[in-house]
Structures are given as structure tokens and as C-alpha cells.
Amino acid sequence: MSTTLAVFYLLAGLTVGSAIAVAVSRHVVYAAFALMSTLLGVAGLFVLLSADFLAVVQLLVYVGGVLVLGLFAIMLTHRIAEAEVSNRAVGRGPAAVVVGLVLAALLRALGQTEWGTAELPPPAPTTYAVGMAFLGDYALPFEVASLVLLLALVGAVVVSRKELGR
Amino acid sequence: MGEPTLLHFLVVGAILFALGLYCVLTRRNALGMLMGIELILNAANVNWVAFARYRDTGVDGQVFAIFVVMLAAAEAAVGLAIVLGLYQGFETIDVDAADRLRG
């Protein structure tokens, strides 16, 4: 077994294991920290796929931004000190059946498809190519995305502020 | 047994997707459901990047994955704002309790 494969299994185990913890955890704070571990594992998989820029984006935006925002929301909305179950789950049986069927269908489709992979180039930095793509072929979606982010920020402020003067 | 193949990464993506779906289906906690959505988006990202690496299509897959990350950030900001509004109105973030449109 090559080193790359061993690293892959390590990262995949970390990712899937902590994703299981997210899915079944009884406490929402534990779920948030397991989600952090999942996101770190996914960032590692990106590095393994020679997507260095995307791995850094994953760390900065997801682990540094989205997750901290989520923890803030948990702290603001939960009486954390109470030890009662805060992350109740309903309908575990039917959901497990549905999800199992979906997963089986996906894995079956994956196994049966002929993927026709190209010759694998050696890992190389992709930051330059990503930047050129953003300012070339994807310039319009890039600008639209900045507008979306602005609207999301303004919308979040409008939705979450307290009504004053009422 | 040499290098990991495209199938390895796609299987990881499929498992992540299934776990995220399970999380969204079973949670009553709005924040737990949001975490399930994050899992699903990450599963999609693993697939995008794996295809970009193995199918000789340049960096298009990585660009799409960055767009997904960006939209996930916007979704998290708006979603968490809605959760805070829910908590102010209902004193809980249990989605079953939010059964009135007019507060």
C-alpha cells in the first residue's frame, strides 16, 4: 500500500467518522465540534486532490467563518448549561431506511459506471489557474457572487436585528 | 493497490451525502439541520474536486467548489439569522414548534 493511499484512508476515516458523530450526536455543541473535524478532513482530501487553494479556502471560510458563526448561534439560542438532550431526533427508523436505500443506489451506480479517467498529472499548484478562471471564463458569475454575498449580509442583519421603537 | 482512484473519493462523497441527509431528516433542532446541509454541500465539493483532478477538465470543478463554499457561507449567515429570529419569537429553535407565521 502506497503512502498516498494510507493518507487517503486516514483522512477518509476522519471525515466519515466525525460525520457520523455529527449525524447521531445528542448534543448540538458536540455536533458542531464533530463538524469541525469533518471539515478539516475534507480540507485534507482537497490537498490530496492537489486543490491547494480550495483547501485554504475551506479552512478560512468554513472552519474559520461558518463554524464560528454556528457556534455563536448555538451559544445565543441554547441554554447550554442545561444537561438535557438538546438535539433530539425523530423518525430515526424510517429515515435510516430511506438513507440506506439512497446510499445503496448511489454506491451501485458508482460501481457500475465506467468513469474513463485520464492519465493522472503530477500534483501541481492550481492557484494561478483558479485565479485566471475567476477573472476570465467565470468573471460574470464571480461578480454576481459578490452581489449575492452583499445581499446575504444585509438580509441577515435585517432578519436578525431586534425591532426597536416598538 | 497503488494510488487512490476516483472511485475512492466518490464513495467518500456518497457516504457524506447520506449522513447529511440522515441529519436533515431526523433533526428537530434547526441548527442540527443546518449542519446536515453543510455535510451535503461538502459531499458535493469532494465530488467536484475529485472530478476536476481525475477527468482532465482543468480547474472548472475547483471553481464550482469555490462557488459552493461561497453560497454555503451566505446560506449560513441567512440561516443563522432566521434561527435567531425563530428563537426570539418562540423561545426555542425546535422546528416543530414554529407553526405560526404571524408572531
XYZ file of N, CA, C and O in Angstrom, chain A residues 4-150:
588
model
N 0.333 7.467 -0.263
C -0.813 8.294 -0.615
C -2.107 7.609 -0.227
O -3.021 8.229 0.314
N -2.172 6.306 -0.510
C -3.389 5.565 -0.191
C -3.604 5.514 1.317
O -4.742 5.658 1.806
N -2.505 5.327 2.055
C -2.632 5.298 3.519
C -3.147 6.632 4.034
O -4.050 6.688 4.888
N -2.603 7.741 3.489
C -3.063 9.068 3.906
C -4.527 9.247 3.548
O -5.324 9.781 4.325
N -4.894 8.754 2.351
C -6.305 8.864 1.947
C -7.211 8.159 2.937
O -8.228 8.709 3.366
N -6.847 6.914 3.317
C -7.714 6.180 4.237
C -7.784 6.870 5.589
O -8.838 6.913 6.231
N -6.664 7.459 6.016
C -6.660 8.203 7.280
C -7.645 9.370 7.218
O -8.510 9.544 8.098
N -7.532 10.167 6.135
C -8.395 11.351 6.005
C -9.845 10.950 5.812
O -10.757 11.565 6.391
N -10.081 9.897 5.006
C -11.454 9.457 4.783
C -12.065 8.942 6.082
O -13.233 9.206 6.380
N -11.249 8.225 6.887
C -11.748 7.741 8.169
C -12.104 8.888 9.088
O -13.159 8.883 9.734
N -11.233 9.903 9.144
C -11.509 11.083 9.969
C -12.799 11.765 9.506
O -13.693 12.073 10.310
N -12.918 11.962 8.196
C -14.070 12.673 7.652
C -15.364 11.918 7.934
O -16.318 12.464 8.498
N -15.377 10.638 7.557
C -16.617 9.869 7.687
C -16.947 9.632 9.161
O -18.104 9.747 9.583
N -15.921 9.338 9.964
C -16.168 9.080 11.378
C -16.785 10.274 12.071
O -17.784 10.149 12.797
N -16.207 11.464 11.831
C -16.774 12.622 12.520
C -18.091 13.049 11.889
O -18.943 13.635 12.571
N -18.310 12.720 10.603
C -19.628 12.996 10.019
C -20.688 12.125 10.678
O -21.824 12.575 10.924
N -20.328 10.870 11.012
C -21.262 10.019 11.750
C -21.571 10.651 13.106
O -22.726 10.687 13.551
N -20.533 11.202 13.748
C -20.751 11.864 15.040
C -21.684 13.058 14.881
O -22.542 13.295 15.738
N -21.556 13.810 13.776
C -22.467 14.934 13.539
C -23.889 14.423 13.416
O -24.837 14.994 13.951
N -24.052 13.298 12.701
C -25.398 12.819 12.397
C -26.104 12.249 13.614
O -27.324 12.328 13.702
N -25.362 11.652 14.563
C -26.037 10.964 15.659
C -25.841 11.653 17.011
O -26.418 11.207 17.994
N -25.045 12.731 17.062
C -24.716 13.314 18.357
C -25.966 13.842 19.057
O -26.849 14.425 18.443
N -26.016 13.637 20.379
C -27.188 14.051 21.137
C -27.110 15.509 21.535
O -28.112 16.097 21.900
N -25.925 16.070 21.527
C -25.750 17.449 21.988
C -25.263 18.286 20.818
O -24.336 17.906 20.117
N -25.893 19.429 20.614
C -25.628 20.190 19.402
C -24.217 20.795 19.407
O -23.609 20.972 18.357
N -23.656 21.051 20.604
C -22.291 21.584 20.648
C -21.296 20.506 20.215
O -20.352 20.777 19.452
N -21.522 19.274 20.697
C -20.644 18.184 20.254
C -20.744 18.012 18.745
O -19.741 17.761 18.062
N -21.973 18.138 18.219
C -22.153 18.007 16.768
C -21.357 19.080 16.037
O -20.734 18.803 15.006
N -21.340 20.304 16.589
C -20.606 21.391 15.938
C -19.108 21.083 15.909
O -18.440 21.286 14.884
N -18.575 20.560 17.020
C -17.140 20.267 17.026
C -16.819 19.075 16.121
O -15.769 19.054 15.461
N -17.720 18.099 16.055
C -17.505 16.998 15.111
C -17.541 17.514 13.681
O -16.781 17.052 12.822
N -18.410 18.516 13.434
C -18.460 19.110 12.089
C -17.133 19.770 11.754
O -16.662 19.692 10.612
N -16.506 20.398 12.756
C -15.195 20.997 12.506
C -14.201 19.933 12.057
O -13.449 20.123 11.093
N -14.201 18.802 12.743
C -13.278 17.729 12.381
C -13.576 17.206 10.973
O -12.658 16.925 10.192
N -14.873 17.118 10.627
C -15.228 16.702 9.266
C -14.680 17.670 8.230
O -14.106 17.262 7.212
N -14.849 18.985 8.500
C -14.393 19.986 7.537
C -12.882 19.951 7.379
O -12.353 20.117 6.271
N -12.166 19.705 8.501
C -10.712 19.585 8.401
C -10.339 18.376 7.548
O -9.409 18.444 6.724
N -11.058 17.260 7.734
C -10.787 16.080 6.926
C -11.010 16.340 5.448
O -10.225 15.914 4.602
N -12.096 17.078 5.134
C -12.382 17.392 3.736
C -11.285 18.287 3.165
O -10.854 18.109 2.014
N -10.784 19.225 3.981
C -9.677 20.072 3.526
C -8.458 19.212 3.199
O -7.763 19.439 2.192
N -8.197 18.202 4.035
C -7.093 17.293 3.755
C -7.294 16.534 2.458
O -6.350 16.347 1.674
N -8.536 16.106 2.214
C -8.819 15.415 0.945
C -8.559 16.340 -0.236
O -8.055 15.906 -1.280
N -8.902 17.648 -0.073
C -8.624 18.605 -1.154
C -7.134 18.694 -1.434
O -6.721 18.762 -2.592
N -6.323 18.701 -0.370
C -4.877 18.741 -0.578
C -4.431 17.507 -1.353
O -3.624 17.586 -2.285
N -4.998 16.364 -0.972
C -4.649 15.113 -1.652
C -5.033 15.159 -3.125
O -4.395 14.524 -3.965
N -6.077 15.934 -3.453
C -6.513 16.071 -4.842
C -5.816 17.229 -5.534
O -6.282 17.693 -6.572
N -4.747 17.733 -4.952
C -3.944 18.834 -5.485
C -4.792 20.075 -5.735
O -4.621 20.772 -6.721
N -5.742 20.350 -4.817
C -6.516 21.587 -4.872
C -6.096 22.438 -3.673
O -6.846 22.595 -2.712
N -4.874 22.962 -3.737
C -4.307 23.628 -2.559
C -5.081 24.888 -2.190
O -5.391 25.121 -1.013
N -5.436 25.683 -3.206
C -6.158 26.937 -2.929
C -7.502 26.646 -2.274
O -7.887 27.285 -1.288
N -8.204 25.641 -2.799
C -9.515 25.303 -2.264
C -9.403 24.800 -0.825
O -10.276 25.087 0.007
N -8.317 24.085 -0.519
C -8.135 23.615 0.854
C -8.002 24.798 1.803
O -8.585 24.807 2.900
N -7.254 25.824 1.377
C -7.097 27.001 2.233
C -8.420 27.738 2.372
O -8.788 28.199 3.461
N -9.176 27.835 1.251
C -10.498 28.474 1.320
C -11.389 27.719 2.297
O -12.110 28.320 3.108
N -11.324 26.391 2.227
C -12.128 25.575 3.146
C -11.787 25.901 4.595
O -12.672 26.075 5.431
N -10.483 26.005 4.887
C -10.066 26.302 6.254
C -10.537 27.685 6.674
O -11.097 27.870 7.762
N -10.324 28.698 5.795
C -10.630 30.077 6.184
C -12.128 30.305 6.284
O -12.619 30.855 7.274
N -12.860 29.883 5.241
C -14.281 30.223 5.178
C -15.114 29.288 6.043
O -15.925 29.734 6.860
N -14.902 27.985 5.889
C -15.741 27.039 6.612
C -15.361 26.958 8.079
O -16.150 27.251 8.969
N -14.116 26.534 8.328
C -13.719 26.317 9.716
C -13.639 27.643 10.456
O -14.050 27.774 11.609
N -13.104 28.677 9.776
C -12.927 29.953 10.448
C -14.167 30.808 10.480
O -14.315 31.633 11.373
N -15.061 30.655 9.514
C -16.208 31.540 9.435
C -17.521 30.876 9.765
O -18.166 31.194 10.770
N -17.909 29.909 8.925
C -19.236 29.312 9.067
C -19.385 28.622 10.417
O -20.395 28.765 11.109
N -18.342 27.895 10.813
C -18.445 27.126 12.048
C -18.499 28.040 13.268
O -19.265 27.804 14.210
N -17.690 29.105 13.243
C -17.723 30.049 14.367
C -19.087 30.718 14.447
O -19.651 30.891 15.535
N -19.647 31.057 13.270
C -20.993 31.626 13.234
C -21.995 30.645 13.847
O -22.865 31.029 14.647
N -21.854 29.367 13.495
C -22.752 28.355 14.041
C -22.627 28.242 15.548
O -23.623 28.155 16.269
N -21.377 28.262 16.047
C -21.188 28.173 17.497
C -21.784 29.389 18.191
O -22.394 29.272 19.260
N -21.622 30.579 17.556
C -22.259 31.781 18.109
C -23.760 31.584 18.230
O -24.363 31.892 19.268
N -24.364 31.069 17.150
C -25.818 30.884 17.174
C -26.224 29.899 18.257
O -27.228 30.095 18.945
N -25.415 28.836 18.445
C -25.731 27.870 19.499
C -25.685 28.553 20.859
O -26.576 28.409 21.698
N -24.615 29.334 21.074
C -24.470 30.000 22.369
C -25.618 30.980 22.607
O -26.065 31.171 23.735
N -26.075 31.652 21.524
C -27.115 32.661 21.698
C -28.491 32.052 21.882
O -29.366 32.672 22.466
N -28.702 30.843 21.375
C -30.064 30.316 21.372
C -30.271 29.167 22.336
O -31.394 28.737 22.503
N -29.207 28.663 22.939
C -29.393 27.479 23.773
C -29.048 27.752 25.211
O -28.077 28.419 25.490
N -29.813 27.179 26.074
C -29.420 27.177 27.476
C -28.464 26.013 27.655
O -28.844 24.903 27.996
N -27.167 26.312 27.370
C -26.183 25.235 27.263
C -25.970 24.532 28.594
O -25.719 23.338 28.655
N -26.103 25.308 29.683
C -25.822 24.726 30.982
C -26.767 23.573 31.298
O -26.411 22.656 32.037
N -27.967 23.618 30.735
C -28.892 22.528 30.999
C -28.394 21.263 30.332
O -28.014 21.252 29.161
N -28.380 20.181 31.088
C -27.783 18.956 30.585
C -28.752 18.127 29.751
O -28.382 17.084 29.243
N -29.976 18.627 29.599
C -30.947 17.803 28.880
C -30.571 17.682 27.412
O -29.786 18.465 26.879
N -31.143 16.696 26.776
C -30.850 16.465 25.362
C -31.323 17.654 24.547
O -32.465 18.062 24.629
N -30.405 18.262 23.794
C -30.758 19.463 23.072
C -30.880 19.216 21.581
O -31.204 20.105 20.837
N -30.597 18.028 21.146
C -30.519 17.780 19.706
C -31.352 16.548 19.371
O -30.875 15.613 18.758
N -32.617 16.589 19.820
C -33.449 15.399 19.667
C -33.637 15.027 18.202
O -33.660 15.870 17.324
N -33.775 13.744 17.980
C -34.009 13.258 16.625
C -35.323 12.495 16.616
O -35.669 11.811 17.578
N -36.084 12.630 15.533
C -37.348 11.907 15.402
C -37.292 11.059 14.145
O -36.558 11.338 13.207
N -38.084 9.996 14.144
C -38.202 9.163 12.959
C -36.903 8.558 12.507
O -36.601 8.520 11.314
N -36.090 8.077 13.470
C -34.796 7.513 13.083
C -34.938 6.293 12.182
O -34.199 6.143 11.213
N -35.902 5.413 12.497
C -36.058 4.179 11.726
C -36.351 4.434 10.250
O -35.570 4.031 9.381
N -37.477 5.120 9.964
C -37.792 5.388 8.549
C -36.690 6.152 7.842
O -36.349 5.838 6.683
N -36.099 7.145 8.538
C -35.033 7.923 7.908
C -33.846 7.028 7.577
O -33.250 7.146 6.501
N -33.502 6.113 8.498
C -32.376 5.214 8.228
C -32.663 4.346 7.018
O -31.770 4.100 6.195
N -33.916 3.870 6.891
C -34.268 3.035 5.731
C -34.107 3.838 4.446
O -33.461 3.396 3.480
N -34.675 5.074 4.430
C -34.599 5.911 3.225
C -33.148 6.195 2.851
O -32.717 6.020 1.703
N -32.373 6.608 3.871
C -30.976 6.964 3.606
C -30.184 5.748 3.151
O -29.346 5.829 2.246
N -30.471 4.578 3.765
C -29.791 3.359 3.350
C -30.067 3.029 1.893
O -29.160 2.666 1.137
N -31.351 3.180 1.488
C -31.698 2.906 0.092
C -30.977 3.869 -0.850
O -30.436 3.463 -1.887
N -30.972 5.168 -0.473
C -30.303 6.166 -1.318
C -28.823 5.839 -1.452
O -28.250 5.846 -2.556
N -28.200 5.496 -0.309
C -26.761 5.194 -0.335
C -26.480 3.956 -1.175
O -25.519 3.920 -1.969
N -27.342 2.937 -1.030
C -27.143 1.717 -1.818
C -27.249 2.008 -3.313
O -26.429 1.543 -4.113
N -28.251 2.838 -3.677
C -28.415 3.173 -5.097
C -27.205 3.940 -5.610
O -26.698 3.673 -6.714
N -26.715 4.890 -4.784
C -25.549 5.679 -5.188
C -24.333 4.789 -5.391
O -23.632 4.885 -6.417
N -24.063 3.905 -4.400
C -22.866 3.069 -4.490
C -22.963 2.119 -5.681
O -21.977 1.860 -6.381
N -24.177 1.609 -5.936
C -24.391 0.718 -7.075
C -24.092 1.457 -8.382
O -23.385 0.946 -9.259
N -24.615 2.694 -8.477
C -24.372 3.488 -9.686
C -22.880 3.779 -9.840
O -22.320 3.703 -10.939
N -22.214 4.082 -8.716
C -20.779 4.371 -8.774
C -20.007 3.157 -9.257
O -19.074 3.260 -10.058
N -20.415 1.962 -8.741
C -19.687 0.759 -9.107
C -19.887 0.362 -10.557
O -18.998 -0.200 -11.190
N -21.086 0.651 -11.091
C -21.395 0.172 -12.436
C -20.905 1.096 -13.532
O -20.784 0.688 -14.670
N -20.645 2.376 -13.166
C -20.289 3.335 -14.211
C -18.828 3.182 -14.602
O -17.960 2.991 -13.745
N -18.576 3.293 -15.886
C -17.203 3.307 -16.399
C -16.737 4.754 -16.409
O -17.248 5.566 -17.192
N -15.796 5.116 -15.519
C -15.500 6.537 -15.351
C -14.498 7.062 -16.362
O -14.425 8.250 -16.601
N -13.711 6.194 -16.971
C -12.802 6.653 -18.015
C -11.876 7.764 -17.573
O -11.858 8.834 -18.155
N -11.101 7.520 -16.509
C -10.244 8.577 -16.008
C -9.056 8.800 -16.932
O -8.549 7.879 -17.566
N -8.640 10.059 -17.003
C -7.491 10.411 -17.834
C -6.204 10.031 -17.105
O -6.210 9.680 -15.935
N -5.113 10.124 -17.822
C -3.797 9.925 -17.203
C -3.581 10.983 -16.136
O -3.804 12.176 -16.385
N -3.181 10.556 -14.939
C -3.133 11.462 -13.806
C -1.882 12.335 -13.872
O -0.769 11.819 -13.850
N -2.046 13.668 -13.973
C -0.863 14.525 -13.956
C -0.290 14.575 -12.540
O -1.012 14.332 -11.575
N 0.986 14.903 -12.417
C 1.553 15.028 -11.065
C 0.926 16.210 -10.338
O 0.512 17.182 -10.978
N 0.840 16.137 -8.994
C 0.233 17.236 -8.240
C 0.987 18.535 -8.484
O 2.221 18.564 -8.459
N 0.242 19.612 -8.769
C 0.862 20.907 -9.018
C -0.028 21.989 -8.414
O -1.228 21.777 -8.257
N 0.546 23.145 -8.069
C -0.282 24.236 -7.538
C -1.304 24.686 -8.575
O -0.986 24.779 -9.768
N -2.526 24.959 -8.123
C -3.575 25.361 -9.057
C -4.050 26.781 -8.814
O -4.999 27.224 -9.443
N -3.401 27.494 -7.899
C -3.893 28.823 -7.548
C -3.927 29.745 -8.762
O -4.901 30.465 -8.983
N -2.856 29.691 -9.566
C -2.779 30.562 -10.744
C -3.945 30.268 -11.690
O -4.650 31.186 -12.142
N -4.170 28.968 -11.959
C -5.231 28.601 -12.907
C -6.603 29.015 -12.369
O -7.459 29.495 -13.112
N -6.814 28.848 -11.045
C -8.106 29.229 -10.465
C -8.317 30.730 -10.584
O -9.396 31.202 -10.955
N -7.259 31.497 -10.313
C -7.382 32.947 -10.423
C -7.672 33.382 -11.847
O -8.534 34.245 -12.083
N -6.988 32.755 -12.817
C -7.248 33.099 -14.212
C -8.665 32.719 -14.605
O -9.342 33.447 -15.350
N -9.170 31.600 -14.083
C -10.537 31.193 -14.413
C -11.545 32.193 -13.848
O -12.523 32.550 -14.508
N -11.269 32.684 -12.621
C -12.211 33.624 -11.998
C -12.258 34.949 -12.754
O -13.315 35.557 -12.878
N -11.106 35.392 -13.245
C -11.088 36.672 -13.954
C -11.271 36.514 -15.454
O -11.311 37.498 -16.175
N -11.387 35.276 -15.943
C -11.587 35.061 -17.360
C -12.962 34.485 -17.639
O -13.954 35.196 -17.737
N -13.028 33.148 -17.705
C -14.280 32.493 -18.076
C -15.406 32.759 -17.081
O -16.567 32.832 -17.463
N -15.047 32.883 -15.797
C -16.086 32.975 -14.771
C -16.191 34.366 -14.180
O -16.582 34.525 -13.021
N -15.857 35.397 -14.972
C -15.883 36.753 -14.433
C -17.293 37.162 -14.038
O -17.512 37.731 -12.964
N -18.285 36.852 -14.878
C -19.659 37.264 -14.573
C -20.211 36.557 -13.334
O -20.714 37.228 -12.420
N -20.119 35.215 -13.241
C -20.568 34.565 -12.008
C -19.846 35.095 -10.775
O -20.448 35.212 -9.697
N -18.568 35.440 -10.954
C -17.787 35.977 -9.832
C -18.408 37.273 -9.325
O -18.601 37.469 -8.116
N -18.762 38.165 -10.261
C -19.364 39.437 -9.855
C -20.740 39.219 -9.242
O -21.104 39.842 -8.244
N -21.518 38.328 -9.846
C -22.845 38.033 -9.297
C -22.709 37.484 -7.876
O -23.497 37.815 -6.985
N -21.667 36.675 -7.669
C -21.471 36.094 -6.344
C -21.187 37.176 -5.310
O -21.666 37.094 -4.174
N -20.427 38.202 -5.705
C -20.165 39.272 -4.740
C -21.462 39.981 -4.378
O -21.701 40.337 -3.216
N -22.342 40.155 -5.378
C -23.647 40.767 -5.114
C -24.458 39.888 -4.161
O -25.104 40.384 -3.215
N -24.418 38.554 -4.396
C -25.158 37.627 -3.538
C -24.673 37.727 -2.108
O -25.468 37.749 -1.157
N -23.339 37.815 -1.929
C -22.803 37.898 -0.576
C -23.259 39.179 0.109
O -23.644 39.174 1.291
N -23.248 40.304 -0.635
C -23.705 41.569 -0.058
C -25.171 41.468 0.362
O -25.538 41.845 1.486
